[in-house]
Coordinates of C-alpha atoms in Angstrom, one line a residue:
M136 CA 29.8 -28.6 11.5
V137 CA 32.1 -30.4 9.0
P138 CA 32.0 -28.7 5.6
I139 CA 30.0 -30.6 3.0
R140 CA 32.8 -30.3 0.5
Y141 CA 34.8 -32.7 2.7
N142 CA 32.2 -35.4 2.0
F143 CA 32.3 -34.7 -1.8
R144 CA 36.1 -35.0 -1.9
S145 CA 35.9 -38.2 0.2
L146 CA 33.5 -39.8 -2.2
A147 CA 35.6 -38.7 -5.2
V148 CA 38.8 -40.1 -3.7
R149 CA 37.3 -43.6 -3.3
K150 CA 35.9 -43.8 -6.9
A151 CA 35.7 -47.6 -7.1
T152 CA 33.8 -48.3 -3.8
T153 CA 31.6 -45.2 -4.4
L154 CA 30.6 -46.4 -7.8
A155 CA 30.0 -50.0 -6.8
T156 CA 27.8 -49.0 -3.9
A157 CA 25.9 -46.5 -6.0
L158 CA 25.2 -49.0 -8.7
G159 CA 24.0 -51.5 -6.1
I160 CA 21.5 -49.0 -4.8
G161 CA 20.7 -47.9 -8.3
L162 CA 19.8 -51.4 -9.3
V163 CA 17.1 -51.6 -6.6
V164 CA 15.7 -48.2 -7.6
F165 CA 15.8 -49.3 -11.3
V166 CA 13.7 -52.4 -10.7
L167 CA 11.1 -50.7 -8.5
A168 CA 10.8 -47.6 -10.8
A169 CA 10.7 -49.7 -14.0
S170 CA 7.9 -51.9 -12.6
L171 CA 5.9 -48.9 -11.4
M172 CA 6.4 -47.2 -14.8
L173 CA 5.3 -50.3 -16.7
S174 CA 2.2 -50.7 -14.5
N175 CA 1.3 -47.0 -14.9
G176 CA 2.0 -47.3 -18.7
I177 CA -0.5 -50.2 -19.1
K178 CA -3.2 -48.3 -17.2
K179 CA -2.5 -45.1 -19.2
T180 CA -2.6 -47.0 -22.5
L181 CA -5.8 -48.8 -21.8
G182 CA -7.4 -45.7 -20.3
A183 CA -6.8 -43.8 -23.5
S184 CA -8.8 -46.5 -25.3
G185 CA -12.0 -45.8 -23.5
H186 CA -14.7 -43.1 -23.8
D187 CA -17.4 -42.2 -21.3
D188 CA -20.1 -42.1 -23.9
V189 CA -19.4 -45.6 -25.2
A190 CA -20.9 -48.8 -23.7
V191 CA -19.3 -52.3 -24.2
V192 CA -21.8 -55.1 -24.3
V193 CA -20.4 -58.6 -23.7
R194 CA -21.7 -62.0 -22.6
K195 CA -22.6 -62.0 -18.9
G196 CA -19.7 -63.4 -16.9
S197 CA -17.1 -62.5 -19.5
D198 CA -14.1 -60.4 -18.4
N199 CA -13.0 -59.4 -21.9
E200 CA -13.9 -59.6 -25.5
L201 CA -11.8 -62.7 -26.2
G202 CA -14.0 -64.7 -23.8
S203 CA -17.3 -63.3 -25.0
T204 CA -19.7 -64.3 -27.7
V205 CA -22.8 -62.3 -28.8
E206 CA -25.1 -63.7 -31.4
D207 CA -25.9 -61.7 -34.5
A208 CA -29.6 -61.7 -33.6
Q209 CA -28.8 -59.8 -30.4
V210 CA -27.1 -56.9 -32.2
G211 CA -30.4 -55.4 -33.2
L212 CA -31.7 -55.7 -29.6
V213 CA -28.9 -53.9 -27.9
T214 CA -28.8 -51.1 -30.5
S215 CA -32.5 -50.4 -30.5
F216 CA -32.8 -48.6 -27.1
P217 CA -33.5 -44.8 -27.0
Q218 CA -30.2 -44.2 -25.2
V219 CA -28.2 -45.1 -28.4
K220 CA -27.0 -42.2 -30.4
R221 CA -28.1 -42.1 -34.1
T222 CA -26.7 -40.7 -37.3
P223 CA -28.6 -38.0 -39.1
E224 CA -30.1 -40.8 -41.2
G225 CA -31.5 -42.4 -38.1
K226 CA -29.0 -45.4 -38.0
P227 CA -27.7 -46.4 -34.5
M228 CA -24.0 -45.8 -34.0
F229 CA -22.4 -49.1 -32.9
A230 CA -19.5 -51.4 -33.7
A231 CA -20.2 -55.2 -33.5
E232 CA -16.8 -56.8 -33.8
V233 CA -14.9 -60.1 -33.5
V234 CA -11.6 -60.3 -31.6
V235 CA -9.1 -63.2 -32.0
V236 CA -5.5 -63.8 -31.2
T237 CA -2.9 -65.1 -33.7
A238 CA 0.7 -66.0 -33.4
A239 CA 3.0 -63.5 -35.1
E240 CA 6.7 -63.8 -35.8
K241 CA 8.7 -60.9 -34.3
I242 CA 11.4 -59.1 -36.2
G243 CA 14.8 -59.1 -34.6
A244 CA 14.0 -61.8 -32.1
E245 CA 13.4 -65.5 -32.2
G246 CA 10.0 -67.1 -31.7
V247 CA 6.5 -65.8 -32.0
T248 CA 4.1 -63.8 -29.8
N249 CA 0.4 -63.2 -29.5
L250 CA -1.1 -60.5 -31.7
Q251 CA -4.7 -59.3 -31.4
I252 CA -6.7 -59.1 -34.6
R253 CA -10.0 -57.2 -34.6
G254 CA -12.6 -58.0 -37.3
V255 CA -14.2 -54.6 -38.0
G256 CA -17.0 -53.3 -40.2
D257 CA -16.7 -50.9 -43.1
D258 CA -17.7 -48.0 -40.8
V259 CA -15.1 -48.5 -38.1
L260 CA -13.4 -45.2 -38.8
A261 CA -16.7 -43.4 -38.5
F262 CA -17.4 -45.0 -35.2
R263 CA -13.9 -44.2 -33.9
P264 CA -13.3 -40.6 -35.1
T265 CA -10.1 -40.4 -33.1
V266 CA -8.4 -43.0 -35.3
K267 CA -6.2 -41.4 -38.0
I268 CA -4.6 -43.2 -40.9
I269 CA -1.0 -41.9 -41.0
D270 CA 0.1 -43.9 -44.0
G271 CA -1.6 -45.7 -46.9
R272 CA -5.4 -45.9 -47.1
A273 CA -8.5 -47.5 -45.6
P274 CA -9.3 -51.1 -46.7
K275 CA -11.8 -51.5 -49.5
P276 CA -15.1 -53.1 -48.3
G277 CA -15.1 -56.9 -48.5
A278 CA -11.4 -57.0 -49.5
D279 CA -8.7 -59.1 -47.8
E280 CA -6.9 -56.0 -46.6
A281 CA -5.7 -54.9 -43.2
L282 CA -5.0 -51.8 -41.2
V283 CA -2.2 -52.2 -38.7
G284 CA -1.6 -50.1 -35.6
A285 CA 1.4 -47.8 -35.4
R286 CA 3.0 -49.8 -32.6
V287 CA 2.7 -53.1 -34.6
R288 CA 4.2 -51.7 -37.7
G289 CA 7.8 -53.0 -38.3
R290 CA 7.8 -55.1 -35.2
F291 CA 6.3 -58.2 -36.7
R292 CA 7.0 -59.9 -40.0
G293 CA 4.7 -58.9 -42.8
M294 CA 3.3 -55.8 -40.9
E295 CA 4.7 -53.1 -43.2
L296 CA 2.8 -51.2 -45.7
G297 CA 2.3 -53.3 -48.9
Q298 CA 3.4 -56.6 -47.2
T299 CA 1.2 -59.7 -46.8
F300 CA 0.7 -61.9 -43.7
D301 CA -1.6 -64.8 -42.8
I302 CA -4.3 -64.1 -40.3
K303 CA -4.6 -67.9 -40.3
K304 CA -2.9 -70.6 -42.3
N305 CA -3.5 -70.0 -46.0
R306 CA -5.6 -66.9 -45.4
P307 CA -3.3 -64.0 -46.5
V308 CA -4.3 -60.3 -46.1
T309 CA -2.4 -57.3 -47.5
V310 CA -1.5 -54.3 -45.3
V311 CA -2.9 -51.2 -47.0
G312 CA -2.8 -48.7 -44.1
V313 CA -1.3 -47.7 -40.8
F314 CA -3.3 -45.9 -38.1
E315 CA -2.8 -44.0 -34.8
D316 CA -5.3 -43.5 -32.0
G317 CA -3.7 -41.3 -29.4
A318 CA -1.4 -44.0 -28.0
S319 CA -4.4 -46.2 -27.1
S320 CA -4.3 -50.0 -27.0
Y321 CA -5.8 -50.1 -30.5
E322 CA -2.4 -49.2 -31.9
S323 CA -1.2 -52.6 -30.9
E324 CA -3.9 -54.4 -32.9
V325 CA -4.5 -55.4 -36.6
W326 CA -7.8 -54.6 -38.1
V327 CA -9.2 -56.8 -40.8
A328 CA -12.6 -57.0 -42.5
L329 CA -15.2 -58.7 -40.2
D330 CA -16.2 -61.4 -42.7
S331 CA -12.6 -62.4 -43.4
V332 CA -11.9 -62.9 -39.7
R333 CA -15.2 -64.8 -39.0
S334 CA -14.7 -67.2 -42.0
S335 CA -11.1 -67.8 -41.1
Y336 CA -11.8 -68.6 -37.4
G337 CA -15.2 -70.2 -37.8
R338 CA -17.0 -67.4 -36.0
Q339 CA -20.0 -67.1 -38.4
G340 CA -23.1 -65.7 -36.7
I341 CA -21.4 -64.4 -33.6
R342 CA -19.5 -61.3 -32.4
S343 CA -17.1 -60.9 -29.5
A344 CA -18.6 -57.6 -28.2
I345 CA -20.8 -54.7 -29.3
R346 CA -19.7 -51.1 -28.7
V347 CA -22.6 -48.6 -28.6
R348 CA -22.2 -44.9 -28.7
L349 CA -24.7 -43.3 -26.2
T350 CA -26.5 -40.0 -26.5
S351 CA -24.5 -38.8 -23.5
P352 CA -22.4 -40.2 -20.7
A353 CA -25.3 -39.8 -18.3
A354 CA -27.4 -42.1 -20.4
F355 CA -25.3 -45.1 -19.5
G356 CA -27.3 -46.1 -16.3
D357 CA -30.6 -46.4 -18.1
Y358 CA -28.9 -48.2 -21.0
Q359 CA -27.3 -50.7 -18.7
R360 CA -30.6 -51.5 -17.0
A361 CA -32.3 -51.9 -20.3
V362 CA -29.8 -54.4 -21.6
E363 CA -29.5 -56.4 -18.4
Q364 CA -33.1 -56.6 -17.4
D365 CA -33.8 -59.3 -20.1
K366 CA -32.3 -62.4 -18.4
R367 CA -32.9 -64.5 -21.5
V368 CA -30.2 -62.8 -23.6
G369 CA -27.6 -63.0 -20.8
L370 CA -25.7 -59.9 -21.7
Q371 CA -24.1 -57.2 -19.6
A372 CA -23.1 -53.6 -20.4
M373 CA -20.1 -51.7 -19.1
R374 CA -18.9 -48.2 -19.6
E375 CA -15.9 -48.4 -21.9
T376 CA -13.6 -46.6 -19.5
E377 CA -14.5 -49.0 -16.7
Y378 CA -14.0 -52.0 -19.1
Y379 CA -10.5 -51.0 -19.9
E380 CA -9.8 -50.1 -16.2
K381 CA -10.7 -53.7 -15.3
Q382 CA -8.4 -55.0 -18.1
S383 CA -5.5 -53.2 -16.6
E384 CA -6.0 -54.1 -13.0
G385 CA -4.7 -57.7 -13.1
T386 CA -1.6 -57.0 -15.2
G387 CA -0.8 -53.8 -13.4
L388 CA -1.1 -55.4 -10.0
F389 CA 1.0 -58.4 -11.0
I390 CA 3.8 -56.2 -12.3
T391 CA 3.8 -53.9 -9.3
V392 CA 3.8 -56.8 -6.8
L393 CA 6.5 -58.7 -8.7
G394 CA 8.7 -55.5 -9.0
T395 CA 8.2 -54.7 -5.3
L396 CA 9.2 -58.2 -4.2
V397 CA 12.3 -58.2 -6.3
S398 CA 13.2 -54.8 -5.1
V399 CA 12.8 -55.8 -1.4
F400 CA 15.2 -58.7 -1.9
F401 CA 17.7 -56.6 -3.9
S402 CA 17.5 -53.9 -1.2
F403 CA 18.9 -56.3 1.4
G404 CA 22.0 -56.7 -0.7
A405 CA 22.2 -52.9 -1.4
I406 CA 21.9 -52.2 2.3
I407 CA 24.6 -54.6 3.2
G408 CA 26.9 -53.2 0.5
A409 CA 26.3 -49.7 1.6
A410 CA 26.9 -50.6 5.2
I411 CA 30.2 -52.4 4.4
T412 CA 31.3 -49.4 2.4
M413 CA 30.7 -46.9 5.2
Y414 CA 32.2 -49.2 7.8
A415 CA 35.3 -49.5 5.7
A416 CA 35.4 -45.8 5.1
V417 CA 35.3 -45.1 8.8
A418 CA 37.9 -47.7 9.7
N419 CA 40.3 -46.5 7.0
R420 CA 39.8 -42.9 8.1
S421 CA 40.5 -43.1 11.8
R422 CA 43.4 -40.7 11.4
E423 CA 41.1 -38.2 9.7
V424 CA 38.6 -38.6 12.5
G425 CA 41.3 -37.9 15.0
I426 CA 42.4 -34.8 13.2
L427 CA 38.8 -33.5 13.0
R428 CA 38.5 -34.0 16.7
A429 CA 41.8 -32.3 17.3
I430 CA 40.9 -29.2 15.4
G431 CA 37.7 -28.8 17.4
F432 CA 34.8 -30.7 15.7
S433 CA 32.5 -32.5 18.1
R434 CA 31.5 -36.1 18.0
G435 CA 28.0 -35.2 16.8
A436 CA 29.3 -33.1 14.0
I437 CA 31.6 -35.9 12.7
L438 CA 28.8 -38.5 13.0
F439 CA 26.5 -36.2 11.1
S440 CA 29.2 -35.8 8.4
F441 CA 29.5 -39.5 7.9
V442 CA 25.7 -40.0 7.8
A443 CA 25.4 -37.1 5.3
E444 CA 28.0 -38.9 3.2
S445 CA 26.0 -42.1 3.2
V446 CA 22.9 -40.2 2.2
M447 CA 24.7 -38.6 -0.7
L448 CA 25.8 -42.1 -1.8
A449 CA 22.2 -43.3 -1.6
L450 CA 21.0 -40.3 -3.6
L451 CA 23.6 -40.9 -6.3
G452 CA 22.4 -44.5 -6.6
G453 CA 18.8 -43.4 -6.7
V454 CA 19.4 -40.9 -9.5
L455 CA 21.3 -43.6 -11.5
G456 CA 18.4 -46.0 -11.0
V457 CA 15.7 -43.5 -12.0
L458 CA 17.6 -42.4 -15.1
G459 CA 18.1 -46.0 -16.1
A460 CA 14.4 -46.8 -15.7

């Protein structure tokens, strides 16, 4: 068997072709790995936002909060069932909120992008105990003040502590606090007082969704049947973890399929490049092959040596691609 150090020395001697081929293979691995990482990251982030003991109530047929409307009169109905957890004072634990999207100007890049704004009640931190204010303070009740997620801070104009931005034209709010929530999707949102959002966007009398904390995760089935059995209200209940899982399915699948297709097309070029490199290596080393045969190495051993060299080249490209991703 040809010593493996022979292959290492061979790759080191032809630095230019070795690096070019490895980079071509690495590009394929980079695209595929990056798309899978991004898809998994979306699922992980949205999954961290959900809890098994929380139910999300939206309009029947709605896939998300942005496309749902729930009337104020229905809030009392969906929070009155015995499966809803209550405070020591006997009040149901829920969050009836409004979710809108605004155009925010990015820092360090041209143009604007969508930013999700959540209109929340004064007890939002009590309902979400995992949320921690890491800088500043909580907004005062009824004031035009905002909490921004840690992943929003510094990425958009006006989203730093003490700065002001418009949730809609001529409706400024002041950033008074920054919060974290275990790397959940909430960290990519801006929270503003419910009445400020509703008056700015003409959403008086309606909510986007109602989140209800249940007495236990096992109580969800009974609560879902209680909410959906009244066909007049037209509402549906989902476990919060399942709700966010559905939100991630479409985006995750799109990114995975797109990344896989691009990788397949790139892989053809990488295969051709690697094949050309190995054919050239064999053609330019016919004297070496003759010497190897003359000193007693069999055809199979020499063939295995060249195949091992091509595998080493592919592994080098794979490592570069994964590190880059």
